[in-house]
Tab-separated table of C-alpha atoms (C1' of nucleotides) in Angstrom:
chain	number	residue	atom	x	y	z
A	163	UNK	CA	43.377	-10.836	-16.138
A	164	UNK	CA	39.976	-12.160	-14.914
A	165	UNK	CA	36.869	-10.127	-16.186
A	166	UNK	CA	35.492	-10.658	-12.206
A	167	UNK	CA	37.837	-10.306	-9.129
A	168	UNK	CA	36.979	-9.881	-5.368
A	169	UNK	CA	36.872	-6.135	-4.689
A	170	UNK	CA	36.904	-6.018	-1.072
A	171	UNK	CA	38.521	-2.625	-0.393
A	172	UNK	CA	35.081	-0.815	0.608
A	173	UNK	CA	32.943	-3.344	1.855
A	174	UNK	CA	34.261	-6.406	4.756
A	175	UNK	CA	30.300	-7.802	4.586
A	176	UNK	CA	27.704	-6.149	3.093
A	177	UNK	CA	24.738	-8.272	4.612
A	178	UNK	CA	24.271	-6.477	7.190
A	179	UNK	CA	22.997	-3.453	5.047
A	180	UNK	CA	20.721	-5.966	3.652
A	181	UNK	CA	17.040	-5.891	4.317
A	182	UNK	CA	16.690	-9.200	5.675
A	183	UNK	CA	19.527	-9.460	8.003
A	184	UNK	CA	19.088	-10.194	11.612
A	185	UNK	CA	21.265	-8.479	13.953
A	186	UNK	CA	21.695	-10.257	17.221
A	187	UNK	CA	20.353	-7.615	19.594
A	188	UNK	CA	17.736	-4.810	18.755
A	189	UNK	CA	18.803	-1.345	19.188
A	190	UNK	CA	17.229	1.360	20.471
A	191	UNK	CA	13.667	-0.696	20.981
A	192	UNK	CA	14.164	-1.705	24.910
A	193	UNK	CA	10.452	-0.261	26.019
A	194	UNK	CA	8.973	-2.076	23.080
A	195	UNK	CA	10.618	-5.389	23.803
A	196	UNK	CA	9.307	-4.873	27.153
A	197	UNK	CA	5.988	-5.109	26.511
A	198	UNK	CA	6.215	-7.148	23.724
A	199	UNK	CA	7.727	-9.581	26.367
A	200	UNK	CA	5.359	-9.543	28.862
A	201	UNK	CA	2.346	-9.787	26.117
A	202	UNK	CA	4.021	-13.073	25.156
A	203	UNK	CA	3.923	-14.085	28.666
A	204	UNK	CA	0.820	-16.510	28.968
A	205	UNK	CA	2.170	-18.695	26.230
A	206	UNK	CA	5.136	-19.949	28.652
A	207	UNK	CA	2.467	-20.088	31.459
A	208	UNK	CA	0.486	-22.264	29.169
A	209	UNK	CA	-2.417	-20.341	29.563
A	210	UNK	CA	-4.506	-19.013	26.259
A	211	UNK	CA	-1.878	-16.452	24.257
A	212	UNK	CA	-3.190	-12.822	24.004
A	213	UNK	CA	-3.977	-11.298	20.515
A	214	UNK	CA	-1.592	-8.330	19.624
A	215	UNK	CA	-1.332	-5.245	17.506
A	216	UNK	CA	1.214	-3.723	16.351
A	217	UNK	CA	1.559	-0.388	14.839
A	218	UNK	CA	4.074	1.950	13.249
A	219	UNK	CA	5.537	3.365	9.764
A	220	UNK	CA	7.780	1.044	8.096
A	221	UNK	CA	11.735	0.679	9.234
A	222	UNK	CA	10.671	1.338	12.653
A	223	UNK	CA	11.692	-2.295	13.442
A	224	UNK	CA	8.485	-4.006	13.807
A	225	UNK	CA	9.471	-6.875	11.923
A	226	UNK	CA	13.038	-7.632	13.163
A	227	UNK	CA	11.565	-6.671	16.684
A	228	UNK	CA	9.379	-9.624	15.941
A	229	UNK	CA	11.382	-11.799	15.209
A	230	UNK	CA	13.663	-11.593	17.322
A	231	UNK	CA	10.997	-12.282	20.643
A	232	UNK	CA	9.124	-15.012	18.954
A	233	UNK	CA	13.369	-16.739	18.181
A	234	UNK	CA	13.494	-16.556	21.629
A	235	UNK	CA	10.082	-17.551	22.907
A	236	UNK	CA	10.312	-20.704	20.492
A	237	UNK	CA	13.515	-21.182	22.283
A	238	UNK	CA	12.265	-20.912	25.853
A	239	UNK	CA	8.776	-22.855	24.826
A	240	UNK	CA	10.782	-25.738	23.808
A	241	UNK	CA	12.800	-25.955	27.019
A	242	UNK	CA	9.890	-26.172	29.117
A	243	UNK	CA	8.095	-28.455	26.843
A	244	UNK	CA	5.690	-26.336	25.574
A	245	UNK	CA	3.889	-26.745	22.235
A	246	UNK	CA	4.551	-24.192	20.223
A	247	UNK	CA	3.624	-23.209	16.790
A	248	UNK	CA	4.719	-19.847	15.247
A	249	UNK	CA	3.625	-19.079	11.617
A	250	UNK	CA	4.363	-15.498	9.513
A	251	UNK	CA	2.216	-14.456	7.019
A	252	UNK	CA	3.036	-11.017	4.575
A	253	UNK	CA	0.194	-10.108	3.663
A	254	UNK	CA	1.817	-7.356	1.271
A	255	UNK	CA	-0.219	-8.494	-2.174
A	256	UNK	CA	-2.919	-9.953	-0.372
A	257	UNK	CA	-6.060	-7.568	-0.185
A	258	UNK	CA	-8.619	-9.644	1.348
A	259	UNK	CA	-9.338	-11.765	4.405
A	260	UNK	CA	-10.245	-14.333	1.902
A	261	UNK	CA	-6.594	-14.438	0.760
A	262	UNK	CA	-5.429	-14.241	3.680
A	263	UNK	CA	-7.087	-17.077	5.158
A	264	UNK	CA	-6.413	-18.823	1.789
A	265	UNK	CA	-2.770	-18.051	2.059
A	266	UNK	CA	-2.714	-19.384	5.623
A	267	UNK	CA	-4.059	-22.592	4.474
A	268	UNK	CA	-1.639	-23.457	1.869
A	269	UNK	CA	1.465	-22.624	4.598
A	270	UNK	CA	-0.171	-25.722	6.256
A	271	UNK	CA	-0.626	-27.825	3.593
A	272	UNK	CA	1.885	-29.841	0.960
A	273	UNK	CA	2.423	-28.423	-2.412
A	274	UNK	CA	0.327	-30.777	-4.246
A	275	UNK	CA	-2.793	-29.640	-1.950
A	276	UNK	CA	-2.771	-26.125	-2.348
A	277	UNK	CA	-6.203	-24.389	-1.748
A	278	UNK	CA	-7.170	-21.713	-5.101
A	279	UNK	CA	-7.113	-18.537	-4.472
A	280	UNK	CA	-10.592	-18.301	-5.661
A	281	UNK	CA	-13.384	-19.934	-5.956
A	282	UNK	CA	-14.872	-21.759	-2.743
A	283	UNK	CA	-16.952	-19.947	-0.114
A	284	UNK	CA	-15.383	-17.774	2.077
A	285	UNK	CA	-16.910	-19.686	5.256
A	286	UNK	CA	-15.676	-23.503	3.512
A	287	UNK	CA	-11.869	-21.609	3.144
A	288	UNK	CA	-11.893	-20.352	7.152
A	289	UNK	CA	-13.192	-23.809	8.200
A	290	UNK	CA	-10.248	-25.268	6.398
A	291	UNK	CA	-8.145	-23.362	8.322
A	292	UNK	CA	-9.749	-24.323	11.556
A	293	UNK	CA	-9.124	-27.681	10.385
A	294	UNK	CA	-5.379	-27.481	9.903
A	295	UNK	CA	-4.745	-25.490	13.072
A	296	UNK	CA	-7.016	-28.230	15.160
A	297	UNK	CA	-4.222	-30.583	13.651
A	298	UNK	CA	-1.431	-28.415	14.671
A	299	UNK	CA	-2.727	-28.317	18.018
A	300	UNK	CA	-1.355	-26.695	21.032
A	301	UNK	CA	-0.552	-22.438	21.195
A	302	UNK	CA	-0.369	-21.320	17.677
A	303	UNK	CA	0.711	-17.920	16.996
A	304	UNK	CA	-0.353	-16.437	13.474
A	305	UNK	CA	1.826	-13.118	12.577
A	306	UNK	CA	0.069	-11.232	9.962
A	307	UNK	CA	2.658	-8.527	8.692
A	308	UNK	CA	1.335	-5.486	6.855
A	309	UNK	CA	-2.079	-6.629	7.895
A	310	UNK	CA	-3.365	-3.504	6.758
A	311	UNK	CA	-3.704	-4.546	3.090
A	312	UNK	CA	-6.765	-5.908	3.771
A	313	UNK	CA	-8.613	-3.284	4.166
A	314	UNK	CA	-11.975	-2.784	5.817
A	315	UNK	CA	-12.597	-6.801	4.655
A	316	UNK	CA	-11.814	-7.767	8.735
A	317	UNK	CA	-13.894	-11.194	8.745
A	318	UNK	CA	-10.892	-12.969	9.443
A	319	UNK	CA	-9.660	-10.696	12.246
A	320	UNK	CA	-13.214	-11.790	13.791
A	321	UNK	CA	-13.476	-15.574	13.499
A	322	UNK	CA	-9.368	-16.641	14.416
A	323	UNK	CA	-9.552	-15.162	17.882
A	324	UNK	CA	-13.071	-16.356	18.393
A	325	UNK	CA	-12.451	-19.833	16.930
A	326	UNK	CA	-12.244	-21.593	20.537
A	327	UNK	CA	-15.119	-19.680	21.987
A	328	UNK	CA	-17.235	-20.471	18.961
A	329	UNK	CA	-16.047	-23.935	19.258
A	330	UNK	CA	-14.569	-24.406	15.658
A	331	UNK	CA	-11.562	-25.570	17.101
A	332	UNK	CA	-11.105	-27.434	20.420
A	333	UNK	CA	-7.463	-28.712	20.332
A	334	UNK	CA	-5.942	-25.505	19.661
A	335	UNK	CA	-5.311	-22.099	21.073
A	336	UNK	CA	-4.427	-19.691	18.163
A	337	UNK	CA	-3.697	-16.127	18.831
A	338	UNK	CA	-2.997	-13.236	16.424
A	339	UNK	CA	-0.380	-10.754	16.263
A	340	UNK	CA	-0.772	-8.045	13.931
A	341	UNK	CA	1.223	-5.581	12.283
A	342	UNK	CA	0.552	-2.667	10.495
A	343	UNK	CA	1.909	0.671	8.557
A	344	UNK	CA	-0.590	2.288	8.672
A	345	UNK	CA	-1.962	4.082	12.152
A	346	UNK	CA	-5.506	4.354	11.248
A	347	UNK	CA	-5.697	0.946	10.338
A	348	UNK	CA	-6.873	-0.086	14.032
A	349	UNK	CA	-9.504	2.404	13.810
A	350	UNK	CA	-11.092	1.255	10.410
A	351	UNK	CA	-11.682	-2.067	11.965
A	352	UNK	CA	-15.177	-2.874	13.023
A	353	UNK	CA	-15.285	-2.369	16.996
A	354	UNK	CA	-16.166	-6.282	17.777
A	355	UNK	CA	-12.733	-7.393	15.965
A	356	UNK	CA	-10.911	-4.424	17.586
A	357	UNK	CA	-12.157	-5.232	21.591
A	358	UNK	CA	-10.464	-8.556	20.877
A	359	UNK	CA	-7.223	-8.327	18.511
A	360	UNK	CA	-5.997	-5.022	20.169
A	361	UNK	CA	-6.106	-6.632	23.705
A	362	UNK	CA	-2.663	-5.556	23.463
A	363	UNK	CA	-1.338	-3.026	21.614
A	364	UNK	CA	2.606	-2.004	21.048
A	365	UNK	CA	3.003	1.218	19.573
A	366	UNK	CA	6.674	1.718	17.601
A	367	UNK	CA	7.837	5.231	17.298
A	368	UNK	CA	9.678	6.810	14.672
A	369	UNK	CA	13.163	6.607	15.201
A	370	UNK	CA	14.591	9.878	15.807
A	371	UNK	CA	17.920	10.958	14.116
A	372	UNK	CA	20.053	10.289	17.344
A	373	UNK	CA	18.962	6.502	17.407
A	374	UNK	CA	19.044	6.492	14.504
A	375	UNK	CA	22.503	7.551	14.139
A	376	UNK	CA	23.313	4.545	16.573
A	377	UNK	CA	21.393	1.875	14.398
A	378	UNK	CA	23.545	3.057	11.323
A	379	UNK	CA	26.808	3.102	12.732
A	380	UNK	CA	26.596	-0.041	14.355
A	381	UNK	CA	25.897	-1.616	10.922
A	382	UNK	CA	28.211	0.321	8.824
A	383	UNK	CA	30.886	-1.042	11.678
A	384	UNK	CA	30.032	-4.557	10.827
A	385	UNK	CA	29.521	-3.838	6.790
A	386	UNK	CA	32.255	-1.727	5.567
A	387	UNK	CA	36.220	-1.509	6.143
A	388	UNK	CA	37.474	0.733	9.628
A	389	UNK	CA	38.002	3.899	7.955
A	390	UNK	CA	36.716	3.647	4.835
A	391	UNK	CA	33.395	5.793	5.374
A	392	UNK	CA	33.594	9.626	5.825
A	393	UNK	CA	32.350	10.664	9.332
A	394	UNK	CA	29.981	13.040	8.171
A	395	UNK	CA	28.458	10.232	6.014
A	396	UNK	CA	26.227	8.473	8.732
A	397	UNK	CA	24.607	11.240	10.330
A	398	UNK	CA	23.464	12.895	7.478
A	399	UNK	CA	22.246	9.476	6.051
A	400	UNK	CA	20.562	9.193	9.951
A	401	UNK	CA	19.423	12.652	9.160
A	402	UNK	CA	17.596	11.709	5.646
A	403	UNK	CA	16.328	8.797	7.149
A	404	UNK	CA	14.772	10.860	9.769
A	405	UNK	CA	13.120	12.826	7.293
A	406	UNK	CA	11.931	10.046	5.819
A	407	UNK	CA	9.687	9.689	8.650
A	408	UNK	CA	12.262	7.439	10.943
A	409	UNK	CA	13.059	4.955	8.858
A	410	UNK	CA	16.186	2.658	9.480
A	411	UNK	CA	15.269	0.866	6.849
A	412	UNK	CA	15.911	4.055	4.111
A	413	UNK	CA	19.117	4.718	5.594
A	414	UNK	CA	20.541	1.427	5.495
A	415	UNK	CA	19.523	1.499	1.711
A	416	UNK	CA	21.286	4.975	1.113
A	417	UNK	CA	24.741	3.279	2.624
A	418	UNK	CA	24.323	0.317	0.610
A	419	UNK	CA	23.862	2.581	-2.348
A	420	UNK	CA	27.009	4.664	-1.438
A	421	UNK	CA	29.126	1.984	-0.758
A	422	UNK	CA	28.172	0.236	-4.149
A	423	UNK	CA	28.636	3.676	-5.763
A	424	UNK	CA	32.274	4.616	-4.643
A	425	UNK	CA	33.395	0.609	-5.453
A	426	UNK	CA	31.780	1.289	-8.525
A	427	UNK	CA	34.564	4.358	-9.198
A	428	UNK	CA	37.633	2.234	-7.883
A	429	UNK	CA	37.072	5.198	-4.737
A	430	UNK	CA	39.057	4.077	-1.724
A	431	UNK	CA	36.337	6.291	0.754
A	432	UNK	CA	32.618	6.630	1.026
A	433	UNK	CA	31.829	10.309	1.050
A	434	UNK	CA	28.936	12.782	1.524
A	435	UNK	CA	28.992	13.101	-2.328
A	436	UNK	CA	28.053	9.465	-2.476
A	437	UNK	CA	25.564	9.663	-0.392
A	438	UNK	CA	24.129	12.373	-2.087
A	439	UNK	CA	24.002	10.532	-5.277
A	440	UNK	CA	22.685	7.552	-3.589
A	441	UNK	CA	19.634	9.935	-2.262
A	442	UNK	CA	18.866	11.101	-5.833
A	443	UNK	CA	19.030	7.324	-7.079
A	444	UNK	CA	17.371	5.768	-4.586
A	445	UNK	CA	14.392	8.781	-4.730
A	446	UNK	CA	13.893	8.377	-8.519
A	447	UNK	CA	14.508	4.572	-8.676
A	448	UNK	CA	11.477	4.269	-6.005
A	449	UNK	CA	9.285	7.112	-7.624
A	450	UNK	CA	9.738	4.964	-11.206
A	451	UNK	CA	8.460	1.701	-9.393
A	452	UNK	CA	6.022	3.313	-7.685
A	453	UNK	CA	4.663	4.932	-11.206
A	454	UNK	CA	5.083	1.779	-13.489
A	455	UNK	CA	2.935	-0.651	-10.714
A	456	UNK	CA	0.250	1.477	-12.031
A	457	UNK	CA	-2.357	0.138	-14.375
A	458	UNK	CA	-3.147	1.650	-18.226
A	459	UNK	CA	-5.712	3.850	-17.374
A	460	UNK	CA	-4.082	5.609	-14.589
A	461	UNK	CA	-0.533	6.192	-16.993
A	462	UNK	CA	-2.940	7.769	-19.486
A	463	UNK	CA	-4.058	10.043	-16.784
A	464	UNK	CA	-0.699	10.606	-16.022
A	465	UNK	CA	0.264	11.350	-19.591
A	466	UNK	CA	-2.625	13.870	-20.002
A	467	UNK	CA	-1.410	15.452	-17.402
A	468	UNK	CA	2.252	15.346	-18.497
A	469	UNK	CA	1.263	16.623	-21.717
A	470	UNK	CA	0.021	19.489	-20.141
A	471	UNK	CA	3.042	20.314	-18.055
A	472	UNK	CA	4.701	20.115	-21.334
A	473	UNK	CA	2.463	22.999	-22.859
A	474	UNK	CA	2.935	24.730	-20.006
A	475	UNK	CA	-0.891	24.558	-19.133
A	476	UNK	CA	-0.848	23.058	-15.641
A	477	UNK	CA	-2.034	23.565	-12.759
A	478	UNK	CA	-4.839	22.116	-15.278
A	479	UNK	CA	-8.545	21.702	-13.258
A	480	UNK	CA	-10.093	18.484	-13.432
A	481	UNK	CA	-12.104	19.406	-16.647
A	482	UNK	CA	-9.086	20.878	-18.626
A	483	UNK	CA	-6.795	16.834	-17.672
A	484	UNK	CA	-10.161	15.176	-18.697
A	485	UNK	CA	-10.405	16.785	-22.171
A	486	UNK	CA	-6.715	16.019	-22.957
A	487	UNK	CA	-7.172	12.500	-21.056
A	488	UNK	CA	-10.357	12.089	-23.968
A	489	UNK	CA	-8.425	13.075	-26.609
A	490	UNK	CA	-5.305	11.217	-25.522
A	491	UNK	CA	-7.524	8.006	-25.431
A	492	UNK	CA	-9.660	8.080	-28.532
A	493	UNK	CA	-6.384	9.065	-30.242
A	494	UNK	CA	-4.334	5.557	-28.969
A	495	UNK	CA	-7.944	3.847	-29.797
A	496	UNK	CA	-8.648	2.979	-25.915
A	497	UNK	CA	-11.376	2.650	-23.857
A	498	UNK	CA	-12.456	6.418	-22.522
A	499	UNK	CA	-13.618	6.494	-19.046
A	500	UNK	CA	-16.459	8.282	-17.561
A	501	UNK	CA	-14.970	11.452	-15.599
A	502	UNK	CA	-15.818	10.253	-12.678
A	503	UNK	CA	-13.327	7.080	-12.543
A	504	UNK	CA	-10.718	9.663	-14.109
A	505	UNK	CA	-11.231	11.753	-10.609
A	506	UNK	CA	-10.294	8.642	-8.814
A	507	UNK	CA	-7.257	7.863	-11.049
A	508	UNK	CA	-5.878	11.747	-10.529
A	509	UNK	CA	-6.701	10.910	-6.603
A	510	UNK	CA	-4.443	8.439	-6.493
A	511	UNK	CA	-1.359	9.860	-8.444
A	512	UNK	CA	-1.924	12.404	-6.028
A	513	UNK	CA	-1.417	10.130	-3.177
A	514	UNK	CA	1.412	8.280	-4.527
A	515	UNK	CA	3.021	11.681	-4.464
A	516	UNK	CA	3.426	11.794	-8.550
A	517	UNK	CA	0.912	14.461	-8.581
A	518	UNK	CA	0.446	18.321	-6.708
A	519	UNK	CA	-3.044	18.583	-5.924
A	520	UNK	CA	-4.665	22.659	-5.580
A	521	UNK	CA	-7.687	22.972	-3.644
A	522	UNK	CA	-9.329	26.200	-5.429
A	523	UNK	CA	-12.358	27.872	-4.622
A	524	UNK	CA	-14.046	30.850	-6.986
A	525	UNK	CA	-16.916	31.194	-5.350
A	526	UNK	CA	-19.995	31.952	-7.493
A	527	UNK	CA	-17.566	32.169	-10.268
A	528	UNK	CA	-16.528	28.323	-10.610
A	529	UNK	CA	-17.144	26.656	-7.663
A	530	UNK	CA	-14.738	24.826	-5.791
A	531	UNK	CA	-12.325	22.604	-7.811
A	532	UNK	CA	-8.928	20.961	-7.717
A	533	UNK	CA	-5.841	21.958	-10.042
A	534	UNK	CA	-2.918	19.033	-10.607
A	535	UNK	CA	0.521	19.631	-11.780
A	536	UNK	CA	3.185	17.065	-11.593
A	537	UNK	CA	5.145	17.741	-8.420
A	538	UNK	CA	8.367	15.319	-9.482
A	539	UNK	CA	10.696	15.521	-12.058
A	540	UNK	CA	9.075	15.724	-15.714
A	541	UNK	CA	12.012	13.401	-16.987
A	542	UNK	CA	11.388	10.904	-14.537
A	543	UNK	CA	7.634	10.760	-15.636
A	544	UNK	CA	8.518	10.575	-19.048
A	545	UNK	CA	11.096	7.616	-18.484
A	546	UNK	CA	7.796	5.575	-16.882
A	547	UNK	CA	5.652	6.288	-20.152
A	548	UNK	CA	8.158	5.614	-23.151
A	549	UNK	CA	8.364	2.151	-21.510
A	550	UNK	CA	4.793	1.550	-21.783
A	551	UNK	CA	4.251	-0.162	-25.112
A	552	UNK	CA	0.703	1.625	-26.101
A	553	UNK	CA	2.010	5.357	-24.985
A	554	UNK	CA	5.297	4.894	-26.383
A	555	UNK	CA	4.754	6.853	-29.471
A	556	UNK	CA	2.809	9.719	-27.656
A	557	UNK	CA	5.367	10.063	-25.182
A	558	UNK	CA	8.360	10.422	-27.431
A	559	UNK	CA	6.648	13.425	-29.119
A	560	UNK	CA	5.962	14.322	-25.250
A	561	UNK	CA	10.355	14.475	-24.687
A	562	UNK	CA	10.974	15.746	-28.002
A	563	UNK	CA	8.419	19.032	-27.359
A	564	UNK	CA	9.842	18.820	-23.599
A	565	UNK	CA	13.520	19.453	-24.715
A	566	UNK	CA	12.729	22.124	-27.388
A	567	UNK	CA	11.337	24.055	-24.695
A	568	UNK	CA	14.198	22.854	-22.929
A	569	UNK	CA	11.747	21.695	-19.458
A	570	UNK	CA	14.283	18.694	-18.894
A	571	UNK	CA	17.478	19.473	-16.794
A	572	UNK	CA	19.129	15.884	-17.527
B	133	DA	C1'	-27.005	35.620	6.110
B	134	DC	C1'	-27.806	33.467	2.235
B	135	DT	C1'	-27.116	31.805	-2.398
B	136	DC	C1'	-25.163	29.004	-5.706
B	137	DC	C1'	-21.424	27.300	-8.611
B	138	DA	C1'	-19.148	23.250	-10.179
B	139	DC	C1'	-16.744	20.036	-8.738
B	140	DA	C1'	-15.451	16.315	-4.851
B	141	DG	C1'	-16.163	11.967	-3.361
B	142	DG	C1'	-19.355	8.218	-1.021
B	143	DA	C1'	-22.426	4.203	-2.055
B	144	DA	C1'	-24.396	0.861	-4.711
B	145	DT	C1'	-24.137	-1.854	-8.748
B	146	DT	C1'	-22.398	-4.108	-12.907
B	147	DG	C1'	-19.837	-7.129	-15.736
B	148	DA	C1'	-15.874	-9.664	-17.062
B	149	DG	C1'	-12.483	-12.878	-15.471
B	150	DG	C1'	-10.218	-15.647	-12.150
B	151	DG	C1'	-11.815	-20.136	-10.081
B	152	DG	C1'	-14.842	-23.983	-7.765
B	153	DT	C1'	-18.503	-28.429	-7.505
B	154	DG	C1'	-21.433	-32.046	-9.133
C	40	DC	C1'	-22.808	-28.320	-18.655
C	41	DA	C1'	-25.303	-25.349	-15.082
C	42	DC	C1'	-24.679	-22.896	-11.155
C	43	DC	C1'	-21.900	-20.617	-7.456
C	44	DC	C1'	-17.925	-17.847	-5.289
C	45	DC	C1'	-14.426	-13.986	-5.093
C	46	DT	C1'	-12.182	-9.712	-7.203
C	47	DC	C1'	-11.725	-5.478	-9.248
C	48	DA	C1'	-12.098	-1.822	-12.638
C	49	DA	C1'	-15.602	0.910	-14.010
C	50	DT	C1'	-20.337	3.155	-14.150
C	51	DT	C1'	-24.281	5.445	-12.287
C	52	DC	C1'	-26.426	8.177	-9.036
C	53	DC	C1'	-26.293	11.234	-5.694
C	54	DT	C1'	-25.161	14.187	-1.569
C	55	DG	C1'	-21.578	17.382	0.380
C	56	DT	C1'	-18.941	21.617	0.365
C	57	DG	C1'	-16.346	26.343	0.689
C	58	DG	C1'	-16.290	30.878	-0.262
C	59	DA	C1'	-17.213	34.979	-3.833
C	60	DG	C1'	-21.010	37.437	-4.745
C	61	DT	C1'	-25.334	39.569	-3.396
DNA sequence: ACTCCACAGGAATTGAGGGGTG
DNA sequence: CACCCCTCAATTCCTGTGGAGT
């Protein structure tokens, strides 16, 4: 007997529950395509293209939206004879309009004549880039996904759409679509780049549990065998996605999951249970990655604080984390941070969600201060630290303490 | 109505580490 | 080699703040 056989009894396909997959036609999206049409317009009238925004939380279809209308207007452009140039950027991992603009570069260039991305003036980087696009030539559209990373830093949001008025270009139309996560992004940016690159703007909604009900079934038609998934499976995977502020994308993963789970048992059906399971390990599998992206300093925060939880001293005020965070430190032989940086670390294992942040007040009697307790599961926490080589030791003793008082459920 | 605690968090700056040119 | 650029964690300095107590 083989050690590998097919196993095709769940699943018929499983791309489509796959990330990247393109369907053919876009669900639930028709007013958005509208105006994303007509935005696109100009380009086939050969006139200038417009700059676009576009804004809304993540597996609201943005992306696939997008690429589905530019497939189709670098379809149309090259029936009429139009040149057209389309290029994507993610700017996921990219934090500045430096690296943007550097990363732009080197999609023009060959391999052997990659740009740095450090190191040159941020003015000699753009003008390379206004260089390569005069050589391009004709409409270029430049799609800058999760354009929010960058920050306030919105130099490069200025100078692309400006680049034919300000005559650094002159063979070249580029325009700018933009898309972001994060509302507030379009109101961070300075008001001269916002007049120009939210000429248009296309605003995605959440998806609400009815659509996306639709969006789910349609794909677990196409992915899995007729039959084989419970009908109470996809709307309550619609309905977890929903909570998950509207996003498709989560409840495509939570199918996946389910399916891989039951084909993992030999089951013959996907069921509620598997979903269920798939929730819980899809939850703690994205909590962990969230926790070990973090750098030293903020896991030492985090195991103060854990340490805490596991002498049953939190909600612990700033002070009280910072004394064990001190003595945690000096203990592993690290470098000890000045409070106020630890403030900032606790801030943002707050915002991650690892964190429960108090707002307390005592009046005359304390002031106002914040408490923090860990709002996930201690185990989880403690997974994230024994894998970090210099907290190793201090966390075992954490898990050990932790299961005498019996705080871990697992 | 006013005080005042004790911390929150913004702004400016530094310094080390990535890289460049001539 | 000297000199310059970008990045980012971290420090220093400082102003803001909400409500218990008077």
């Amino acid at each position: 007997m083989p050690m590998f056989e097919p196993d095709e009894t769940i699943f018929a396909d499983e791309l489509p529950l796959r990330e990247n997959w393109q369907p053919d036609r876009i669900q639930e999206r028709d007013e958005e395509l509208t105006q994303y049409k007509a935005a696109l317009q100009p380009v086939i009238n050969e006139a200038p293209p417009k700059n676009l925004f576009l804004y809304g939380k993540t597996g609201v279809g943005k992306t696939v939206a997008t690429r589905y209308v530019l497939y189709h207007l670098q379809e149309d452009a090259a029936e009429y004879g139009i040149d057209l140039t389309v290029i994507t950027q993610p700017c996921n991992s990219l934090n500045s309009s430096y690296q943007v603009a550097v990363a732009l570069v080197n999609q023009f260039r060959s391999s052997d004549n990659q740009l740095p991305s450090t190191g040159y003036p941020q003015q000699d980087v753009f003008n390379a880039l206004f260089d390569e696009l005069d050589k391009v030539g004709g409409t270029v559209l430049i799609v800058l996904d999760e354009i929010d990373n960058i920050g306030d830093d919105d130099d490069l949001l200025y100078e692309l759409p400006r680049a034919e008025a300000n005559g650094y270009v002159d063979n070249v139309w580029p325009g700018v679509i933009g898309i972001s996560n994060d509302f507030t992004f379009r109101d961070q940016l300075s008001p001269k780049v916002k007049s120009t690159l939210c000429e248009e703007e296309i605003r995605f909604a959440p998806y609400n549990a009815n659509e996306l009900q639709n969006i789910l079934q349609r794909r677990v038609d196409l992915a899995f065998h007729d039959g084989v998934v419970d009908g109470d499976v996809v709307p309550l995977a619609a309905a977890f996605a929903a909570q998950d502020s509207g996003n498709a994308r989560q409840g495509l993963r939570l199918l996946h999951k389910s399916g891989e789970l039951a084909r993992g048992r030999g089951d013959d059906r996907v069921t509620t249970a598997h979903l269920q399971e798939a929730k819980t390990w899809l939850d703690r599998d994205q909590l962990e990655e969230g926790m070990r992206e973090m750098t030293t300093q903020v896991h030492f925060v985090l195991c103060a604080v854990a340490q805490l939880a596991v002498q049953s001293e939190t909600p612990a005020k700033t002070q009280h984390v910072y004394e064990t965070y001190t003595a945690l430190a000096e203990e592993l032989d690290a470098n000890v941070l000045s409070e106020r940086r630890v403030r900032d670390h606790l801030s943002e294992l707050s915002m991650q969600g690892v964190l429960n942040v108090n707002e307390r007040n005592t009046g005359i009697h304390g002031g106002s201060y914040y408490e923090y307790e860990i709002s996930v599961d201690l185990a989880a926490v403690l997974d994230v630290l024994l894998d970090i080589d210099r907290l190793e030791g201090a966390a075992e003793t954490l898990e050990q303490q932790a299961q005498r008082r019996s705080l871990l459920n697992s």
